[in-house]
Tab-separated table of C-alpha atoms and ligand atoms in Angstrom:
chain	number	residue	atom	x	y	z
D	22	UNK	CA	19.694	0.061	-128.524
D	23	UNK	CA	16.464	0.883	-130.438
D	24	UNK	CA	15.230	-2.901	-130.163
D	25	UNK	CA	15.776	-3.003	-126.367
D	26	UNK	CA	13.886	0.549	-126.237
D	27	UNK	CA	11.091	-0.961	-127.859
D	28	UNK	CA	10.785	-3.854	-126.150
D	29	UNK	CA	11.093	-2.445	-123.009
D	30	UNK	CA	8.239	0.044	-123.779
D	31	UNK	CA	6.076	-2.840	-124.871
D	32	UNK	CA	5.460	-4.236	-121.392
D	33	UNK	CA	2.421	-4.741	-119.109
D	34	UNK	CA	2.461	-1.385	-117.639
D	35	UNK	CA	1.354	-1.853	-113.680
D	36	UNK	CA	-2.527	-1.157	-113.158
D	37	UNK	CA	-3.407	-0.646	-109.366
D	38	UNK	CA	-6.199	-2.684	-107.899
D	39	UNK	CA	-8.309	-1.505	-105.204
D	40	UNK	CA	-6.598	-2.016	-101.550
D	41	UNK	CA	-8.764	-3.336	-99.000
D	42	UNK	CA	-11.180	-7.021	-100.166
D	43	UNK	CA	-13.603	-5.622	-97.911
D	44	UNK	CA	-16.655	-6.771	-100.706
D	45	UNK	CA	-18.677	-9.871	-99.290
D	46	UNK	CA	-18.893	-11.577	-102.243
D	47	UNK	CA	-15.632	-11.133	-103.038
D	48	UNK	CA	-14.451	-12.145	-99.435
D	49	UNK	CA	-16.849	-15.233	-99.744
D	50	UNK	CA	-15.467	-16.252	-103.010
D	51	UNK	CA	-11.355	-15.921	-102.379
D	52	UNK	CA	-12.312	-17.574	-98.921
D	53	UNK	CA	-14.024	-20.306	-100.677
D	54	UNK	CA	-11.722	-21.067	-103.792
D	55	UNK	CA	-9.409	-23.984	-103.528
D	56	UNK	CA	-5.939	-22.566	-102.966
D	57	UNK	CA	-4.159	-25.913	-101.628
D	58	UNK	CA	-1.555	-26.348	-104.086
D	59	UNK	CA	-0.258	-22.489	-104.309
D	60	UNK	CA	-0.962	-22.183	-100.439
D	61	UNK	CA	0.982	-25.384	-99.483
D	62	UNK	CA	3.851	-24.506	-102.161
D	63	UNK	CA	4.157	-21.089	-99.949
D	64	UNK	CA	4.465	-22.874	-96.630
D	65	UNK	CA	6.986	-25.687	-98.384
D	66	UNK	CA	9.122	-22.797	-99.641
D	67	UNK	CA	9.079	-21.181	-95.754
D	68	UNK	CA	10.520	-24.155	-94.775
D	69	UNK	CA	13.013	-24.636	-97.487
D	70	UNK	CA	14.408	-21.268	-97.200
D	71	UNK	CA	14.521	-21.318	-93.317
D	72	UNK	CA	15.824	-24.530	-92.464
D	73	UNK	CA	17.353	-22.809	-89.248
D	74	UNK	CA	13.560	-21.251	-88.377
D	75	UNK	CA	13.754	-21.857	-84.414
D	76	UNK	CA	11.680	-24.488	-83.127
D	77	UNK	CA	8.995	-21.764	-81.744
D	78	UNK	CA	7.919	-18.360	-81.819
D	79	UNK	CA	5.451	-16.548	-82.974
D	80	UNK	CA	4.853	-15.329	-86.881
D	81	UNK	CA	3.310	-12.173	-87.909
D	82	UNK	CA	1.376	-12.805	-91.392
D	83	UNK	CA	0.792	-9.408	-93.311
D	84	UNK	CA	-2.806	-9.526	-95.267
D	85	UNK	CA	-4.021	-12.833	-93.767
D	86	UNK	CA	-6.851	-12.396	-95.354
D	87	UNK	CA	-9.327	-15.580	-94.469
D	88	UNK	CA	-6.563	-16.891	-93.220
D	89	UNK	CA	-5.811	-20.307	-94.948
D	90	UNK	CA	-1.654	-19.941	-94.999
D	91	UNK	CA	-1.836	-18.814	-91.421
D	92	UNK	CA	-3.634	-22.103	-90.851
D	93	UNK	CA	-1.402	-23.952	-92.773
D	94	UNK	CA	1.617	-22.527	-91.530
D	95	UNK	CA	0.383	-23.047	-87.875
D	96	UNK	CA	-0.690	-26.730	-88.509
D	97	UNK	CA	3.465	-27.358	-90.291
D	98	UNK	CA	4.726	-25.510	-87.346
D	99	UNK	CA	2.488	-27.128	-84.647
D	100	UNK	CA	5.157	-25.442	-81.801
D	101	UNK	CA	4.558	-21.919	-83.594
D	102	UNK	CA	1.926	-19.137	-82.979
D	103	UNK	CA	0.778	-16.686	-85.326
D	104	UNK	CA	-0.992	-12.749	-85.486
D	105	UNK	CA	-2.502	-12.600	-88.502
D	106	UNK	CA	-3.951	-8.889	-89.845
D	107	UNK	CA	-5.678	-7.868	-92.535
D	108	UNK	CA	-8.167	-4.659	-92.290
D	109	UNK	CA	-11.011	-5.660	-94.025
D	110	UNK	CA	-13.584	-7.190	-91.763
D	111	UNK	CA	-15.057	-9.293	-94.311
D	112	UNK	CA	-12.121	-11.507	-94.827
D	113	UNK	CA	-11.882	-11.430	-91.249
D	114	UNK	CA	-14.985	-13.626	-90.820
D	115	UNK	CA	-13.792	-16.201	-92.817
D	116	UNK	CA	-10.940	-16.448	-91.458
D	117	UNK	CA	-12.435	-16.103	-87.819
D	118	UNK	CA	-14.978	-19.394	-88.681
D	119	UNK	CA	-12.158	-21.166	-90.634
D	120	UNK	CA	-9.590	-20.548	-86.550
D	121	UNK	CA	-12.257	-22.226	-84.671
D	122	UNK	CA	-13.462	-24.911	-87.344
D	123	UNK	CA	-9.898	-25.823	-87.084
D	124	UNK	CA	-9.464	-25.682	-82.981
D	125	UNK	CA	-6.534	-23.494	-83.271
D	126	UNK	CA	-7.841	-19.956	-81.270
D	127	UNK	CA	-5.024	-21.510	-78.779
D	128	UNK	CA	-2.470	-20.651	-81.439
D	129	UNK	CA	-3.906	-18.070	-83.942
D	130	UNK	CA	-5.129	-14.441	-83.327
D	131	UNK	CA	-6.682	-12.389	-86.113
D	132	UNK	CA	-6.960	-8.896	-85.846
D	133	UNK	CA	-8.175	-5.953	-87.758
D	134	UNK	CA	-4.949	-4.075	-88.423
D	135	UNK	CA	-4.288	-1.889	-91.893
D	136	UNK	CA	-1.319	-1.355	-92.596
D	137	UNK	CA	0.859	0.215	-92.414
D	138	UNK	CA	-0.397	1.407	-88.177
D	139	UNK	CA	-1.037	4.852	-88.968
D	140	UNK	CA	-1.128	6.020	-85.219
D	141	UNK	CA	2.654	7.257	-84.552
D	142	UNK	CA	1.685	8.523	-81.049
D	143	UNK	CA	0.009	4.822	-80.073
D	144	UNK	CA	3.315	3.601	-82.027
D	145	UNK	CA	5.490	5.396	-79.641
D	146	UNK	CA	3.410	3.567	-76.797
D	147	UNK	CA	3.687	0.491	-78.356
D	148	UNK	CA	5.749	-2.661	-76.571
D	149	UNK	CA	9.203	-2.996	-78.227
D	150	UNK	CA	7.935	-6.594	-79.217
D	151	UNK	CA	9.337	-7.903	-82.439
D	152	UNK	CA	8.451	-11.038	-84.325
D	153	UNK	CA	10.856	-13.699	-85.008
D	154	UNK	CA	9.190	-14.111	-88.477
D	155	UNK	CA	7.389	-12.354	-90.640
D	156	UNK	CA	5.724	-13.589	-93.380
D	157	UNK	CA	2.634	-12.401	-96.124
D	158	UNK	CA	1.254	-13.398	-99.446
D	159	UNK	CA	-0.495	-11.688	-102.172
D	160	UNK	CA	-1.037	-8.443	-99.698
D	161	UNK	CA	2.025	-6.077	-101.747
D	162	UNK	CA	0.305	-5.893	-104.912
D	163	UNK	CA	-3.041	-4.706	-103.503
D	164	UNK	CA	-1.220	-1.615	-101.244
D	165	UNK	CA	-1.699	2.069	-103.168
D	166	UNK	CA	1.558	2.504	-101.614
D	167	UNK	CA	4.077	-0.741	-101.733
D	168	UNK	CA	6.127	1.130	-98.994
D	169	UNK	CA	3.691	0.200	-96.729
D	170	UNK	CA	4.362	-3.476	-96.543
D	171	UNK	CA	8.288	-2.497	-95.909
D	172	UNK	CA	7.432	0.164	-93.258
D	173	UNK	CA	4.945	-2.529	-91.386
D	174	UNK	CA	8.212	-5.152	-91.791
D	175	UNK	CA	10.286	-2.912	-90.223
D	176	UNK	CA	8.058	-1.769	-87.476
D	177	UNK	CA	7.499	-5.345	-86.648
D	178	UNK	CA	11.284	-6.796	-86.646
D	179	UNK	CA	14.264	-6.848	-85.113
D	180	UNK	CA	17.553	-8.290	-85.407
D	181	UNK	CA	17.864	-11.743	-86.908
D	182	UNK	CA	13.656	-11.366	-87.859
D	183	UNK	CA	13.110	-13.707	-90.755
D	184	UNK	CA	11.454	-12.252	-93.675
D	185	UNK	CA	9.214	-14.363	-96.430
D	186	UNK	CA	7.074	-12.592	-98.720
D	187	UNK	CA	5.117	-14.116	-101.879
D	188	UNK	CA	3.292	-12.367	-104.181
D	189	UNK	CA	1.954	-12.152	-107.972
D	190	UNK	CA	4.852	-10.972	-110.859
D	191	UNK	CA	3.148	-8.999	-113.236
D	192	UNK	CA	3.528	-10.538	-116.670
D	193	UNK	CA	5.079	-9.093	-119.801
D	194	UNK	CA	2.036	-9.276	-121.828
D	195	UNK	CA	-1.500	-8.602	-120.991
D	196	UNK	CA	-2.471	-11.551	-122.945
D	197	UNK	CA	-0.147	-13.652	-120.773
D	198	UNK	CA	-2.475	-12.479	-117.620
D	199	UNK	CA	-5.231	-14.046	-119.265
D	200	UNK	CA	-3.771	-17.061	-120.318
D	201	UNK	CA	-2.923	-17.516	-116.666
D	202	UNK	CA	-6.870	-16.738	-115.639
D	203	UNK	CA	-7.690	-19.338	-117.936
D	204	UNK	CA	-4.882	-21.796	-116.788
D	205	UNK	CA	-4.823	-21.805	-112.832
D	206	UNK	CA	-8.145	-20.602	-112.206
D	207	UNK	CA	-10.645	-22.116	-115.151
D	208	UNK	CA	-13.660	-23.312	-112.981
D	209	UNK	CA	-13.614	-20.864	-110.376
D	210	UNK	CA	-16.375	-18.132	-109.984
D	211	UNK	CA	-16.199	-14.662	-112.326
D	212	UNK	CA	-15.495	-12.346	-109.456
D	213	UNK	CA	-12.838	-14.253	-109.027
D	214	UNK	CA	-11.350	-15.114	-112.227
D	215	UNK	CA	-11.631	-10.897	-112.403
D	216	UNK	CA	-9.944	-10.493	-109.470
D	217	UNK	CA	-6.638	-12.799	-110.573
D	218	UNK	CA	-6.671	-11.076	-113.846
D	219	UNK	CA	-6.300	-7.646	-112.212
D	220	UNK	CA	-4.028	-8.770	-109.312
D	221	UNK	CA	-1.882	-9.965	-111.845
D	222	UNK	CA	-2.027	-6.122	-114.233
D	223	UNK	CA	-1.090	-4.749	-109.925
D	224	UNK	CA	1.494	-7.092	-109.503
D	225	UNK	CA	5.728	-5.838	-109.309
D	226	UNK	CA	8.589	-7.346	-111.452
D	227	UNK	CA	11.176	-8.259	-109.655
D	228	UNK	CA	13.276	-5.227	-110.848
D	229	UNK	CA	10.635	-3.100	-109.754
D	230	UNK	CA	10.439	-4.852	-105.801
D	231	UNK	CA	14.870	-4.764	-105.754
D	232	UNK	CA	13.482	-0.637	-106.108
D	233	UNK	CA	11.559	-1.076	-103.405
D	234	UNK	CA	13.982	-2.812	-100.963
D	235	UNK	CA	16.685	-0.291	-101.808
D	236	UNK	CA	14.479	2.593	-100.945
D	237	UNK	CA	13.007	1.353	-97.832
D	238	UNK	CA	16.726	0.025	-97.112
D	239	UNK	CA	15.480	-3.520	-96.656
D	240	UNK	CA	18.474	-5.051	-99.692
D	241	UNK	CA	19.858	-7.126	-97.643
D	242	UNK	CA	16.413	-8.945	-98.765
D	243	UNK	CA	16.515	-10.896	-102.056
D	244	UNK	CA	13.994	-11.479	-104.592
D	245	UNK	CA	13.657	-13.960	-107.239
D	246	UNK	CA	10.774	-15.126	-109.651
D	247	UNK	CA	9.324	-18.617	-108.462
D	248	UNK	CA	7.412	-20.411	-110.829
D	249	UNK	CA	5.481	-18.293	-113.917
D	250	UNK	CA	3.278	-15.825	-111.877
D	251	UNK	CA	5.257	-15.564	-108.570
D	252	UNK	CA	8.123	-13.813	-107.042
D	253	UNK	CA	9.177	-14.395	-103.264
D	254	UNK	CA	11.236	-11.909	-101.353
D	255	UNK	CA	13.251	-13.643	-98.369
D	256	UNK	CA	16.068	-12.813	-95.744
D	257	UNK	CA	17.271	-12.221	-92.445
D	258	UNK	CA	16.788	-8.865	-90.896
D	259	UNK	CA	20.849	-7.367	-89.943
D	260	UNK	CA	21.733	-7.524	-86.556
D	261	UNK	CA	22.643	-10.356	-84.222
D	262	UNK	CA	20.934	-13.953	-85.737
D	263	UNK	CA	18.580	-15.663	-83.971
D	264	UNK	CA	19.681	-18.069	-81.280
D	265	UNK	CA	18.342	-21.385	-82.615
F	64	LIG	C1	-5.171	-11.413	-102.070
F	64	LIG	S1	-5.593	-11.314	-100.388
F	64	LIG	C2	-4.386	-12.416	-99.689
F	64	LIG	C3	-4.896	-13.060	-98.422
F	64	LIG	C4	-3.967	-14.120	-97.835
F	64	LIG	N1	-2.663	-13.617	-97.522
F	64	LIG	C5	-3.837	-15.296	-98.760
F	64	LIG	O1	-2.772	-15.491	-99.329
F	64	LIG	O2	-4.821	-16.010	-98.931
F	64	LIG	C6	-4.962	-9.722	-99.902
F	64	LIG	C7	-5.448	-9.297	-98.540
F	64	LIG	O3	-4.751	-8.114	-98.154
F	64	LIG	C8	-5.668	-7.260	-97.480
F	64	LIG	N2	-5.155	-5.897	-97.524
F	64	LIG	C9	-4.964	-5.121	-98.609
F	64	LIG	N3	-4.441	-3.932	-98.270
F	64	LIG	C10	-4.290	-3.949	-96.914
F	64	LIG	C11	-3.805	-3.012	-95.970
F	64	LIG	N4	-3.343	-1.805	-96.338
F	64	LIG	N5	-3.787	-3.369	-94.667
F	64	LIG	C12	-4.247	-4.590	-94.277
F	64	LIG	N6	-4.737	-5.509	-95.120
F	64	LIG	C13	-4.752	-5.204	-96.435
F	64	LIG	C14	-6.969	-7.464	-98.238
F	64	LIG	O4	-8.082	-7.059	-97.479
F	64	LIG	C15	-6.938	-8.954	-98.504
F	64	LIG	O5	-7.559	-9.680	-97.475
């Protein structure tokens, strides 16, 4: 009883990070870093855990940021569209370059959204339009409030919506968050190497996310720890299933 006190006392306590990436230098330097493997991993995943995903549709991806998994998920699903949001215009002009470099403005629209829409009167207006999927990486850990990312996934569903969310899992031991700095991201630039260190102190367990889901009565969800430093949280949103 004592021992499991202790031990649980001796973790990583969370440490927020600021919200928004709205710095240039830090937009330019996430937008720049090589994020293939972790980024193709997340869009391999998708599909593994949605083998039913209908053939087309279009995906709403939460924190696009420069959006290099909305491009990736639109070039895997070449019948899909996607909205991608984020709020911080910096990130936005990557990602805005990185659409038409890639020829895919046909398919992919970036907007400047934060979430969660604070506007409840404009909500009220809103069309009853809900995506078919919804999907988001690394944007939970950066919110002051992680209820916002459930109340956005709510707002934006409907019955049968497919839900796929990947983010950081906040290690046991701060000395663990470094060795990861040093492990996955060795050559990149400081500013970013300091940003992975303290996404990783702002990242959830998985105990702490189940919380979340219960509260926000999303538990239908499930979460589970992929990997060392990652946790995904995936399901089906109740109602009728999607005609496939
Ligand atoms: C670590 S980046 C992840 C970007 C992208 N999903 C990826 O995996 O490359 C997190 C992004 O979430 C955005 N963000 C943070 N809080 C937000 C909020 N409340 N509303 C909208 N975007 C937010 C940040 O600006 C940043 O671009």
């Amino acid at each position: 009883m004592t021992n499991l006190g202790s031990e649980a006392s001796a973790l990583l306590t969370r440490i927020p990070e600021p919200e928004l990436m709205d710095d240039d230098d830090q937009a330019r330097a996430y937008a720049e870093a090589d994020f293939a493997e972790p980024h193709n991993h997340f869009v391999q995943l998708l599909q593994e855990t949605f083998p039913q995903l209908p053939k087309t549709g279009t995906a709403l991806d939460l924190g696009c940021g420069p959006g290099d998994i909305t491009l990736r998920f639109a070039r895997a699903f070449p019948a899909w569209s996607v909205e991608g949001w984020d709020a911080s215009e910096a990130m936005l002009n990557f990602g805005y370059q990185a659409v038409a470099a890639a020829e895919l403005q046909n398919r992919i629209t970036l907007k400047k959204v934060y979430v969660p829409q604070r506007d409840t009167a404009s909500d009220t207006q809103r069309d009853p339009v809900s995506f078919p999927l919804i999907f988001s990486n690394s944007l939970l850990h950066h919110l002051a409030d992680p209820m916002a990312l459930w109340t956005e996934v709510k707002q934006q569903s409907g019955p049968g919506t497919l839900v796929f969310i990947m983010d950081l899992m906040r290690p046991k031991k701060r000395e663990t968050a470094r060795d990861f700095v040093d492990l996955y991201a060795q050559d990149e630039p400081e500013v970013l190497r300091r940003d992975f260190f303290n996404s990783l102190l702002a990242a959830y367990r998985v105990d702490e996310v189940q919380d979340q889901l219960v509260q926000a009565g999303l538990d239908k969800l499930q979460v589970r720890a992929v990997r060392d430093r990652h946790l995904i949280i995936w399901g089906q949103i109740s109602g009728s299933p999607l005609n496939t």
